[in-house]
Amino acid sequence: MGIRRTIYGIIEPQNKKTLSGVYDMMMLLAIIIGIFPLMFRTHIKLFWYFDLISGICFIVDYVLRWITADFTSKRSKGVAFLLYPFTPMAIIDLLSILPFFNLIAPSFKIVRVSRFLKVLRVIKFIRYFEPLGIILAVIRKQGKILCTVLSLAIFYIFITALIMFNAEEDINPETGEYLFSNFFDAFYWAACTLTTVGYGDLYPISNIGRVISIISSMVGIAIIALPSGIVTAGYMDELKSRKEQRDKDSETE
């Protein structure tokens, strides 16, 4: 029990003592060298060693988290050990480890998905990079509100796309066809307009279409600002609560 508790104290991201901080930095480095080869099309010998080192680190981390799973679970010890491999982060950890087995035994035949699985290692940053962890915590706490805003945005995109699809009936002189040949084109345009991205590949050519576009852009700014304000307020509250918790922990020590 004592050894497992010590291991948990080291691998737990919230614990910023010396050993825990070193462990976090080591895992961040393993993630970085694990995804670095994905920035290149060519394969060199150094990248093979990068994959080998990061893969070993990921396996060790996965095993350590599995044997200490009962410390982070409210369930009994046996159930915690049994269910840990099916938790979201454990699944991501396992998928990010799979390319390692292809590295040491190509007969596993996962070459085609190997690069994609390596991309999943980026998600592991959430566990070791505190700002990302704070954002995730905010999203969890404000999930209902953010889902409401998302539903509002999707509904507005659908309505705007429906209006534009039926209002923009002029023929595009460059192509000789309708600007929106199907409803998906209108939905894509509405999403780009709502988010104020404006790629410019689709744009209204009639006056009524331009008026609809102006209105959609103005409303889009307001809708997009809602989740930004929610996340910002939640981020500050989370920072404050974590600081207070650390102060309490330091006082008890």
Coordinates of N, CA and C in Angstrom, one line a residue:
M1 N 0.8 -1.2 0.0 CA 0.0 0.0 0.0 C 0.9 1.3 0.0
G2 N 2.0 1.2 0.8 CA 2.8 2.4 0.9 C 3.5 2.7 -0.4
I3 N 4.0 1.7 -1.1 CA 4.6 1.9 -2.4 C 3.7 2.5 -3.4
R4 N 2.5 1.9 -3.5 CA 1.5 2.4 -4.4 C 1.0 3.8 -4.1
R5 N 0.9 4.1 -2.9 CA 0.6 5.5 -2.5 C 1.7 6.5 -2.9
T6 N 2.9 6.1 -2.8 CA 4.0 6.9 -3.2 C 4.0 7.1 -4.7
I7 N 3.8 6.0 -5.5 CA 3.7 6.1 -6.9 C 2.6 7.0 -7.3
Y8 N 1.4 6.9 -6.7 CA 0.3 7.8 -7.0 C 0.6 9.2 -6.7
G9 N 1.4 9.5 -5.7 CA 1.8 10.9 -5.4 C 2.7 11.5 -6.4
I10 N 3.4 10.6 -7.1 CA 4.4 11.0 -8.1 C 3.7 11.3 -9.5
I11 N 2.8 10.4 -9.8 CA 2.1 10.5 -11.2 C 0.9 11.4 -11.2
E12 N 0.4 11.7 -10.0 CA -0.8 12.6 -9.9 C -0.4 14.0 -10.4
P13 N -1.0 14.5 -11.4 CA -0.7 15.9 -11.9 C -0.9 17.0 -11.0
Q14 N -1.9 16.8 -10.1 CA -2.2 17.9 -9.2 C -1.2 18.1 -8.1
N15 N -0.4 17.1 -7.9 CA 0.7 17.2 -6.9 C 2.0 17.7 -7.5
K16 N 2.3 18.9 -7.2 CA 3.5 19.6 -7.8 C 4.7 19.6 -7.0
K17 N 4.9 18.5 -6.2 CA 6.2 18.4 -5.5 C 7.3 18.0 -6.5
T18 N 8.5 17.9 -6.0 CA 9.6 17.8 -6.8 C 9.5 16.5 -7.7
L19 N 9.3 15.4 -7.2 CA 9.3 14.2 -8.0 C 8.1 14.2 -9.0
S20 N 7.0 14.7 -8.5 CA 5.8 14.8 -9.4 C 6.1 15.8 -10.6
G21 N 6.7 16.9 -10.3 CA 7.0 17.8 -11.3 C 8.0 17.3 -12.3
V22 N 9.0 16.5 -11.8 CA 10.0 15.9 -12.8 C 9.2 14.8 -13.6
Y23 N 8.3 14.1 -13.0 CA 7.6 13.1 -13.8 C 6.7 13.7 -14.9
D24 N 6.1 14.8 -14.5 CA 5.3 15.5 -15.5 C 6.1 16.0 -16.7
M25 N 7.3 16.6 -16.4 CA 8.2 17.1 -17.4 C 8.7 16.0 -18.3
M26 N 9.0 14.8 -17.7 CA 9.4 13.7 -18.4 C 8.4 13.2 -19.4
M27 N 7.1 13.1 -18.9 CA 6.0 12.7 -19.8 C 5.7 13.7 -20.9
L28 N 5.8 15.0 -20.6 CA 5.6 16.0 -21.6 C 6.7 15.8 -22.7
L29 N 7.9 15.6 -22.3 CA 9.0 15.4 -23.2 C 8.8 14.2 -24.1
A30 N 8.3 13.1 -23.4 CA 8.0 11.8 -24.2 C 6.9 12.1 -25.2
I31 N 5.9 12.9 -24.9 CA 4.8 13.2 -25.8 C 5.3 14.0 -27.0
I32 N 6.2 15.0 -26.7 CA 6.7 15.8 -27.7 C 7.6 15.1 -28.7
I33 N 8.5 14.2 -28.2 CA 9.3 13.4 -29.1 C 8.5 12.3 -29.8
G34 N 7.3 12.0 -29.2 CA 6.5 11.0 -29.9 C 5.7 11.6 -31.0
I35 N 5.4 12.9 -31.0 CA 4.6 13.5 -32.1 C 5.5 14.3 -33.0
F36 N 6.7 14.5 -32.6 CA 7.7 15.3 -33.5 C 7.8 14.6 -34.9
P37 N 8.0 13.3 -35.0 CA 8.2 12.7 -36.3 C 7.0 12.9 -37.2
L38 N 5.8 13.2 -36.7 CA 4.6 13.4 -37.5 C 4.7 14.7 -38.3
M39 N 5.6 15.6 -38.0 CA 5.8 16.8 -38.7 C 6.6 16.6 -40.0
F40 N 7.0 15.4 -40.3 CA 7.9 15.1 -41.4 C 7.3 14.0 -42.2
R41 N 7.5 14.0 -43.5 CA 7.1 12.9 -44.4 C 8.2 11.8 -44.5
T42 N 9.4 12.2 -44.3 CA 10.5 11.3 -44.4 C 10.7 10.6 -43.1
H43 N 11.3 9.5 -43.1 CA 11.6 8.7 -41.9 C 13.1 8.5 -41.7
I44 N 13.7 9.0 -40.6 CA 15.1 8.8 -40.4 C 15.3 7.9 -39.1
K45 N 16.5 7.4 -38.9 CA 16.7 6.5 -37.8 C 16.4 7.2 -36.4
L46 N 16.7 8.5 -36.3 CA 16.5 9.2 -35.1 C 15.0 9.1 -34.7
F47 N 14.1 9.2 -35.6 CA 12.7 9.1 -35.3 C 12.3 7.8 -34.8
W48 N 13.0 6.7 -35.2 CA 12.8 5.4 -34.7 C 13.1 5.3 -33.2
Y49 N 14.1 6.0 -32.8 CA 14.5 6.0 -31.4 C 13.5 6.9 -30.6
F50 N 13.1 8.0 -31.2 CA 12.1 8.8 -30.6 C 10.8 8.0 -30.2
D51 N 10.3 7.2 -31.2 CA 9.2 6.4 -31.0 C 9.4 5.3 -30.0
L52 N 10.6 4.8 -29.9 CA 10.9 3.7 -29.0 C 10.9 4.3 -27.6
I53 N 11.6 5.4 -27.4 CA 11.6 6.0 -26.0 C 10.3 6.4 -25.5
S54 N 9.5 7.1 -26.4 CA 8.2 7.6 -26.0 C 7.3 6.4 -25.8
G55 N 7.4 5.4 -26.6 CA 6.5 4.2 -26.4 C 6.8 3.5 -25.0
I56 N 8.0 3.4 -24.6 CA 8.3 2.8 -23.3 C 7.8 3.7 -22.2
C57 N 7.9 5.0 -22.3 CA 7.4 5.9 -21.3 C 5.9 5.8 -21.2
F58 N 5.2 5.7 -22.3 CA 3.8 5.5 -22.3 C 3.3 4.2 -21.6
I59 N 4.0 3.2 -21.9 CA 3.7 1.9 -21.3 C 3.9 1.9 -19.8
V60 N 5.0 2.4 -19.4 CA 5.2 2.5 -17.9 C 4.2 3.4 -17.3
D61 N 3.8 4.5 -17.9 CA 2.8 5.4 -17.3 C 1.5 4.7 -17.2
Y62 N 1.1 3.9 -18.3 CA -0.2 3.2 -18.3 C -0.2 2.2 -17.2
V63 N 0.8 1.4 -17.0 CA 0.9 0.4 -15.9 C 0.8 1.1 -14.6
L64 N 1.5 2.1 -14.4 CA 1.5 2.8 -13.1 C 0.1 3.4 -12.7
R65 N -0.5 3.9 -13.7 CA -1.9 4.5 -13.5 C -2.9 3.3 -13.3
W66 N -2.7 2.2 -13.9 CA -3.6 1.1 -13.7 C -3.5 0.5 -12.3
I67 N -2.2 0.4 -11.8 CA -2.1 -0.2 -10.5 C -2.4 0.7 -9.3
T68 N -2.6 2.0 -9.7 CA -3.1 3.0 -8.6 C -4.5 3.5 -9.0
A69 N -5.2 2.8 -9.8 CA -6.5 3.3 -10.2 C -7.5 3.4 -9.1
D70 N -7.3 2.7 -8.0 CA -8.3 2.8 -6.9 C -8.2 4.1 -6.2
F71 N -7.1 4.8 -6.3 CA -6.9 6.1 -5.6 C -7.7 7.2 -6.2
T72 N -8.0 7.0 -7.5 CA -8.7 8.1 -8.2 C -10.2 7.7 -8.5
S73 N -10.6 6.5 -8.0 CA -11.9 6.0 -8.2 C -12.7 6.0 -6.9
K74 N -14.0 6.2 -6.9 CA -14.8 6.1 -5.8 C -15.3 4.7 -5.6
R75 N -15.0 3.8 -6.5 CA -15.5 2.4 -6.4 C -14.5 1.6 -5.6
S76 N -14.9 0.4 -5.3 CA -14.0 -0.5 -4.6 C -12.7 -0.8 -5.4
K77 N -11.7 -1.3 -4.7 CA -10.4 -1.5 -5.4 C -10.5 -2.5 -6.6
G78 N -11.2 -3.6 -6.4 CA -11.3 -4.6 -7.5 C -12.0 -4.0 -8.7
V79 N -13.1 -3.3 -8.5 CA -13.9 -2.7 -9.5 C -13.1 -1.6 -10.2
A80 N -12.4 -0.8 -9.5 CA -11.6 0.3 -10.0 C -10.5 -0.3 -11.0
F81 N -9.8 -1.4 -10.6 CA -8.8 -2.0 -11.5 C -9.5 -2.6 -12.7
L82 N -10.7 -3.1 -12.6 CA -11.4 -3.7 -13.7 C -11.9 -2.7 -14.7
L83 N -12.3 -1.6 -14.2 CA -12.9 -0.6 -15.1 C -12.0 0.4 -15.7
Y84 N -10.8 0.5 -15.1 CA -9.8 1.5 -15.5 C -9.5 1.5 -17.0
P85 N -9.3 0.3 -17.6 CA -8.9 0.3 -19.0 C -10.1 0.8 -19.9
F86 N -11.3 1.0 -19.4 CA -12.4 1.5 -20.2 C -12.7 2.9 -19.9
T87 N -11.9 3.6 -19.1 CA -12.1 5.0 -18.9 C -11.5 5.8 -20.2
P88 N -12.1 7.0 -20.5 CA -11.7 7.7 -21.7 C -10.2 7.9 -21.8
M89 N -9.5 8.4 -20.8 CA -8.1 8.7 -20.9 C -7.3 7.4 -21.0
A90 N -7.7 6.3 -20.4 CA -7.0 5.1 -20.5 C -7.1 4.5 -21.9
I91 N -8.3 4.7 -22.5 CA -8.4 4.2 -23.9 C -7.5 5.0 -24.8
I92 N -7.4 6.3 -24.6 CA -6.5 7.1 -25.4 C -5.1 6.7 -25.2
D93 N -4.7 6.5 -23.9 CA -3.4 6.0 -23.6 C -3.0 4.7 -24.3
L94 N -4.0 3.8 -24.3 CA -3.8 2.5 -24.9 C -3.6 2.6 -26.4
L95 N -4.5 3.4 -27.1 CA -4.4 3.6 -28.5 C -3.1 4.3 -28.9
S96 N -2.6 5.2 -28.0 CA -1.3 5.9 -28.4 C -0.1 5.0 -28.2
I97 N -0.3 3.9 -27.4 CA 0.7 2.9 -27.2 C 0.8 1.9 -28.4
L98 N -0.3 1.6 -29.1 CA -0.3 0.6 -30.1 C 0.8 0.8 -31.2
P99 N 1.1 2.0 -31.7 CA 2.1 2.2 -32.7 C 3.5 1.6 -32.2
F100 N 3.7 1.6 -30.9 CA 4.9 1.1 -30.4 C 5.1 -0.4 -30.7
F101 N 4.0 -1.2 -30.6 CA 4.1 -2.6 -31.0 C 4.3 -2.8 -32.4
N102 N 3.8 -1.9 -33.2 CA 4.1 -2.0 -34.7 C 5.6 -1.6 -35.0
L103 N 6.1 -0.8 -34.1 CA 7.5 -0.4 -34.2 C 8.5 -1.6 -34.0
I104 N 8.2 -2.4 -32.9 CA 9.0 -3.5 -32.6 C 8.6 -4.8 -33.3
A105 N 7.4 -4.9 -33.8 CA 6.9 -6.1 -34.6 C 6.0 -5.6 -35.7
P106 N 6.6 -5.4 -36.9 CA 5.8 -4.9 -38.0 C 4.6 -5.8 -38.4
S107 N 4.7 -7.1 -37.9 CA 3.6 -8.0 -38.3 C 2.3 -7.7 -37.7
F108 N 2.2 -6.7 -36.8 CA 1.0 -6.3 -36.3 C 0.1 -5.6 -37.3
K109 N 0.7 -5.1 -38.4 CA -0.1 -4.6 -39.5 C -1.0 -3.4 -39.2
I110 N -0.5 -2.5 -38.4 CA -1.3 -1.3 -38.2 C -0.5 -0.1 -38.7
V111 N 0.3 -0.3 -39.8 CA 1.0 0.8 -40.3 C 0.1 1.9 -40.9
R112 N -1.0 1.6 -41.5 CA -1.8 2.6 -42.1 C -2.5 3.5 -41.1
V113 N -2.7 3.0 -39.9 CA -3.4 3.8 -38.9 C -2.4 4.3 -37.8
S114 N -1.1 3.9 -38.0 CA -0.1 4.2 -37.0 C 0.1 5.7 -36.8
R115 N 0.1 6.5 -37.9 CA 0.3 7.9 -37.7 C -0.9 8.6 -37.1
F116 N -2.1 8.1 -37.4 CA -3.3 8.6 -36.8 C -3.3 8.4 -35.3
L117 N -2.9 7.1 -34.9 CA -2.9 6.8 -33.5 C -1.9 7.6 -32.7
K118 N -0.8 8.0 -33.4 CA 0.2 8.8 -32.8 C -0.3 10.2 -32.5
V119 N -1.2 10.7 -33.4 CA -1.8 12.0 -33.2 C -2.6 12.1 -31.9
L120 N -3.1 10.9 -31.5 CA -3.9 10.9 -30.3 C -3.0 11.3 -29.1
R121 N -1.7 11.1 -29.2 CA -0.8 11.5 -28.1 C -0.9 12.9 -27.7
V122 N -1.3 13.8 -28.6 CA -1.5 15.2 -28.3 C -2.5 15.4 -27.2
I123 N -3.5 14.5 -27.2 CA -4.5 14.6 -26.1 C -3.9 14.4 -24.7
K124 N -2.9 13.6 -24.7 CA -2.2 13.3 -23.4 C -1.7 14.6 -22.8
F125 N -1.5 15.6 -23.5 CA -1.0 16.9 -23.0 C -2.0 17.4 -21.9
I126 N -3.3 17.0 -22.0 CA -4.3 17.5 -21.0 C -3.9 17.1 -19.6
R127 N -3.3 15.9 -19.5 CA -3.0 15.3 -18.2 C -1.8 16.0 -17.5
Y128 N -0.9 16.4 -18.3 CA 0.4 16.9 -17.8 C 0.6 18.4 -18.0
F129 N -0.2 19.1 -18.8 CA -0.1 20.5 -19.0 C -1.3 21.2 -18.3
E130 N -1.0 21.8 -17.2 CA -2.1 22.3 -16.3 C -3.1 23.2 -17.0
P131 N -2.7 24.2 -17.8 CA -3.7 25.1 -18.5 C -4.7 24.3 -19.3
L132 N -4.3 23.3 -20.0 CA -5.3 22.5 -20.7 C -6.2 21.7 -19.8
G133 N -5.6 21.3 -18.6 CA -6.5 20.6 -17.6 C -7.5 21.5 -17.1
I134 N -7.1 22.8 -16.9 CA -8.1 23.7 -16.3 C -9.2 24.0 -17.3
I135 N -8.9 24.1 -18.6 CA -9.9 24.3 -19.7 C -10.9 23.1 -19.7
L136 N -10.3 21.9 -19.6 CA -11.2 20.7 -19.6 C -12.1 20.7 -18.3
A137 N -11.6 21.1 -17.2 CA -12.4 21.2 -16.0 C -13.5 22.2 -16.1
V138 N -13.2 23.3 -16.8 CA -14.2 24.4 -17.0 C -15.3 23.8 -17.9
I139 N -14.9 23.1 -19.0 CA -15.9 22.6 -19.9 C -16.8 21.6 -19.2
R140 N -16.2 20.8 -18.3 CA -17.0 19.8 -17.6 C -18.1 20.5 -16.7
K141 N -17.6 21.6 -16.0 CA -18.5 22.3 -15.1 C -19.6 23.1 -15.8
Q142 N -19.2 23.7 -16.9 CA -20.1 24.5 -17.7 C -20.7 23.8 -18.9
G143 N -20.7 22.4 -18.8 CA -21.1 21.6 -19.9 C -22.5 21.9 -20.4
K144 N -23.5 22.0 -19.4 CA -24.9 22.2 -19.8 C -25.1 23.6 -20.5
I145 N -24.4 24.6 -20.0 CA -24.5 25.9 -20.6 C -23.9 25.9 -22.0
L146 N -22.7 25.3 -22.1 CA -22.1 25.3 -23.4 C -22.8 24.5 -24.4
C147 N -23.5 23.4 -24.0 CA -24.3 22.6 -24.9 C -25.5 23.4 -25.3
T148 N -26.1 24.2 -24.4 CA -27.2 25.1 -24.8 C -26.8 26.1 -25.9
V149 N -25.6 26.7 -25.7 CA -25.1 27.7 -26.7 C -24.8 27.0 -28.0
L150 N -24.3 25.8 -27.9 CA -24.0 25.0 -29.2 C -25.3 24.7 -29.9
S151 N -26.3 24.3 -29.1 CA -27.6 24.0 -29.8 C -28.2 25.2 -30.4
L152 N -28.0 26.3 -29.8 CA -28.5 27.6 -30.3 C -27.8 27.9 -31.6
A153 N -26.4 27.7 -31.6 CA -25.7 28.0 -32.8 C -26.0 27.1 -34.0
I154 N -26.2 25.8 -33.7 CA -26.6 24.8 -34.8 C -28.0 25.2 -35.3
F155 N -28.9 25.5 -34.4 CA -30.2 25.9 -34.9 C -30.2 27.1 -35.7
Y156 N -29.4 28.1 -35.3 CA -29.3 29.3 -36.1 C -28.7 29.1 -37.5
I157 N -27.6 28.2 -37.5 CA -27.0 27.8 -38.8 C -28.0 27.2 -39.7
F158 N -28.8 26.3 -39.2 CA -29.8 25.5 -40.0 C -30.8 26.5 -40.5
I159 N -31.4 27.4 -39.7 CA -32.4 28.4 -40.1 C -31.8 29.3 -41.2
T160 N -30.6 29.8 -41.0 CA -30.0 30.7 -41.9 C -29.7 30.0 -43.2
A161 N -29.2 28.8 -43.2 CA -29.0 28.0 -44.4 C -30.2 27.8 -45.2
L162 N -31.3 27.5 -44.4 CA -32.6 27.2 -45.1 C -33.1 28.5 -45.8
I163 N -33.0 29.6 -45.1 CA -33.4 30.9 -45.7 C -32.6 31.2 -46.9
M164 N -31.3 31.1 -46.8 CA -30.4 31.4 -47.9 C -30.6 30.5 -49.1
F165 N -30.8 29.2 -48.8 CA -30.9 28.2 -49.9 C -32.1 28.5 -50.8
N166 N -33.2 29.1 -50.1 CA -34.4 29.4 -50.9 C -34.4 30.8 -51.4
A167 N -33.6 31.7 -50.8 CA -33.6 33.1 -51.2 C -32.6 33.3 -52.4
E168 N -31.4 32.6 -52.3 CA -30.4 32.8 -53.3 C -30.7 31.9 -54.5
E169 N -31.4 32.4 -55.5 CA -31.8 31.6 -56.6 C -31.1 32.1 -57.9
D170 N -30.3 33.1 -57.8 CA -29.6 33.6 -59.0 C -28.5 32.6 -59.5
I171 N -28.3 32.6 -60.8 CA -27.2 31.8 -61.3 C -25.9 32.4 -61.2
N172 N -24.9 31.7 -60.8 CA -23.5 32.2 -60.7 C -23.0 32.4 -62.1
P173 N -22.6 33.6 -62.5 CA -22.1 33.8 -63.9 C -20.8 33.0 -64.2
E174 N -20.0 32.8 -63.1 CA -18.8 32.1 -63.3 C -18.9 30.6 -63.6
T175 N -19.9 30.0 -63.0 CA -20.1 28.6 -63.2 C -21.3 28.2 -64.0
G176 N -22.3 29.1 -64.1 CA -23.5 28.9 -64.8 C -24.4 28.0 -64.1
E177 N -24.2 27.8 -62.8 CA -25.1 27.0 -61.9 C -25.5 27.8 -60.7
Y178 N -26.5 27.2 -60.0 CA -26.9 27.9 -58.7 C -25.7 28.0 -57.8
L179 N -25.7 29.1 -57.0 CA -24.7 29.3 -56.0 C -24.6 28.1 -55.0
F180 N -25.8 27.7 -54.5 CA -25.9 26.6 -53.6 C -26.6 25.4 -54.4
S181 N -25.8 24.5 -54.9 CA -26.4 23.4 -55.6 C -27.1 22.4 -54.7
N182 N -26.8 22.4 -53.4 CA -27.5 21.5 -52.5 C -27.6 22.2 -51.1
F183 N -28.3 21.6 -50.2 CA -28.5 22.2 -48.9 C -27.2 22.2 -48.1
F184 N -26.4 21.2 -48.3 CA -25.1 21.1 -47.5 C -24.3 22.4 -47.8
D185 N -24.2 22.8 -49.1 CA -23.5 24.0 -49.5 C -24.0 25.2 -48.7
A186 N -25.3 25.3 -48.6 CA -25.9 26.4 -47.8 C -25.5 26.3 -46.3
F187 N -25.6 25.1 -45.8 CA -25.2 24.9 -44.4 C -23.8 25.2 -44.1
Y188 N -22.9 24.8 -45.0 CA -21.5 25.1 -44.9 C -21.3 26.6 -44.9
W189 N -22.0 27.3 -45.9 CA -21.8 28.8 -45.9 C -22.3 29.4 -44.6
A190 N -23.4 28.9 -44.1 CA -24.0 29.5 -42.9 C -23.0 29.3 -41.7
A191 N -22.4 28.1 -41.6 CA -21.5 27.9 -40.5 C -20.3 28.8 -40.6
C192 N -19.7 29.0 -41.8 CA -18.6 29.9 -42.0 C -19.0 31.3 -41.7
T193 N -20.2 31.7 -42.1 CA -20.6 33.1 -41.8 C -20.8 33.3 -40.3
L194 N -21.5 32.3 -39.6 CA -21.7 32.5 -38.2 C -20.4 32.6 -37.4
T195 N -19.4 31.8 -37.8 CA -18.1 31.9 -37.1 C -17.2 33.0 -37.6
T196 N -17.7 33.8 -38.5 CA -17.0 34.9 -39.1 C -15.7 34.5 -39.8
V197 N -15.7 33.2 -40.2 CA -14.5 32.7 -40.9 C -14.4 33.3 -42.3
G198 N -15.5 33.1 -43.1 CA -15.5 33.7 -44.4 C -14.4 33.3 -45.4
Y199 N -14.4 32.0 -45.8 CA -13.4 31.5 -46.7 C -13.4 32.2 -48.0
G200 N -14.6 32.6 -48.5 CA -14.8 33.2 -49.7 C -15.0 32.3 -50.9
D201 N -15.1 31.0 -50.6 CA -15.4 30.1 -51.7 C -16.9 30.1 -52.1
L202 N -17.7 30.4 -51.2 CA -19.2 30.5 -51.4 C -19.6 31.9 -50.9
Y203 N -20.3 32.7 -51.7 CA -20.8 34.0 -51.2 C -22.0 34.3 -52.1
P204 N -23.0 35.0 -51.5 CA -24.2 35.4 -52.2 C -23.9 36.5 -53.3
I205 N -24.7 36.4 -54.4 CA -24.5 37.4 -55.5 C -25.7 38.2 -55.7
S206 N -26.8 37.9 -55.0 CA -28.1 38.7 -55.1 C -28.1 39.6 -54.0
N207 N -28.9 40.7 -54.1 CA -29.0 41.7 -53.1 C -29.6 41.1 -51.8
I208 N -30.7 40.3 -52.0 CA -31.4 39.7 -50.8 C -30.4 38.8 -50.1
G209 N -29.6 38.1 -50.9 CA -28.7 37.1 -50.3 C -27.6 37.9 -49.5
R210 N -27.2 39.0 -50.0 CA -26.2 39.8 -49.2 C -26.8 40.4 -48.0
V211 N -28.0 40.8 -48.0 CA -28.7 41.3 -46.8 C -28.8 40.2 -45.7
I212 N -29.1 39.0 -46.1 CA -29.2 37.9 -45.2 C -27.8 37.6 -44.7
S213 N -26.8 37.7 -45.5 CA -25.4 37.5 -45.1 C -25.0 38.5 -44.0
I214 N -25.4 39.8 -44.2 CA -25.0 40.8 -43.2 C -25.6 40.5 -41.9
I215 N -26.9 40.2 -41.9 CA -27.6 39.9 -40.7 C -27.0 38.7 -40.0
S216 N -26.7 37.7 -40.7 CA -26.2 36.4 -40.2 C -24.8 36.7 -39.5
S217 N -24.0 37.5 -40.1 CA -22.7 37.9 -39.6 C -22.8 38.6 -38.3
M218 N -23.7 39.6 -38.2 CA -23.9 40.4 -37.0 C -24.4 39.5 -35.8
V219 N -25.4 38.6 -36.1 CA -25.9 37.8 -35.1 C -24.8 36.7 -34.7
G220 N -24.0 36.3 -35.7 CA -23.0 35.3 -35.4 C -22.0 35.8 -34.4
I221 N -21.6 37.1 -34.5 CA -20.6 37.7 -33.6 C -21.1 37.5 -32.1
A222 N -22.4 37.8 -31.9 CA -23.0 37.7 -30.6 C -23.0 36.3 -30.1
I223 N -23.4 35.3 -31.0 CA -23.5 33.9 -30.5 C -22.1 33.4 -30.2
I224 N -21.1 33.7 -31.1 CA -19.8 33.2 -30.8 C -19.2 33.8 -29.6
A225 N -19.6 35.0 -29.2 CA -19.0 35.6 -28.0 C -19.5 35.0 -26.7
L226 N -20.7 34.3 -26.8 CA -21.2 33.7 -25.6 C -20.3 32.6 -25.0
P227 N -19.9 31.6 -25.7 CA -19.0 30.6 -25.1 C -17.7 31.2 -24.7
S228 N -17.2 32.2 -25.4 CA -15.9 32.8 -25.0 C -16.0 33.4 -23.6
G229 N -17.1 34.1 -23.3 CA -17.3 34.7 -22.0 C -17.5 33.7 -20.9
I230 N -18.2 32.6 -21.2 CA -18.5 31.5 -20.3 C -17.2 30.8 -19.9
V231 N -16.4 30.5 -20.9 CA -15.1 29.8 -20.6 C -14.1 30.7 -19.9
T232 N -14.1 32.0 -20.2 CA -13.2 32.9 -19.6 C -13.5 33.1 -18.1
A233 N -14.8 33.2 -17.8 CA -15.2 33.4 -16.4 C -15.0 32.1 -15.6
G234 N -15.3 30.9 -16.3 CA -15.0 29.7 -15.6 C -13.5 29.4 -15.4
Y235 N -12.7 29.8 -16.3 CA -11.3 29.7 -16.2 C -10.7 30.4 -15.0
M236 N -11.2 31.7 -14.8 CA -10.7 32.5 -13.7 C -11.2 31.9 -12.4
D237 N -12.4 31.4 -12.3 CA -12.9 30.7 -11.1 C -12.1 29.5 -10.8
E238 N -11.8 28.7 -11.8 CA -11.0 27.5 -11.6 C -9.6 27.8 -11.1
L239 N -9.0 28.8 -11.6 CA -7.7 29.2 -11.2 C -7.7 29.6 -9.7
K240 N -8.8 30.4 -9.4 CA -8.9 30.9 -8.0 C -9.1 29.7 -7.0
S241 N -10.0 28.7 -7.4 CA -10.3 27.6 -6.5 C -9.0 26.7 -6.4
R242 N -8.3 26.5 -7.4 CA -7.1 25.7 -7.3 C -6.0 26.4 -6.5
K243 N -5.9 27.7 -6.6 CA -5.0 28.4 -5.7 C -5.3 28.3 -4.3
E244 N -6.6 28.4 -4.0 CA -7.1 28.3 -2.6 C -6.8 26.9 -2.1
Q245 N -7.0 25.9 -2.9 CA -6.8 24.5 -2.5 C -5.3 24.2 -2.2
R246 N -4.4 24.8 -3.0 CA -3.0 24.7 -2.8 C -2.6 25.4 -1.5
D247 N -3.2 26.5 -1.3 CA -2.9 27.2 0.0 C -3.3 26.4 1.2
K248 N -4.4 25.7 1.1 CA -4.9 24.9 2.2 C -3.9 23.7 2.4
D249 N -3.5 23.1 1.3 CA -2.6 22.0 1.3 C -1.3 22.4 1.9
S250 N -0.8 23.6 1.6 CA 0.5 24.0 2.1 C 0.4 24.3 3.6
E251 N -0.8 24.8 4.0 CA -1.0 25.1 5.5 C -1.0 23.8 6.3
T252 N -1.7 22.8 5.7 CA -1.8 21.5 6.5 C -0.4 20.8 6.5
E253 N 0.5 21.0 5.6 CA 1.8 20.4 5.6 C 2.7 21.1 6.6

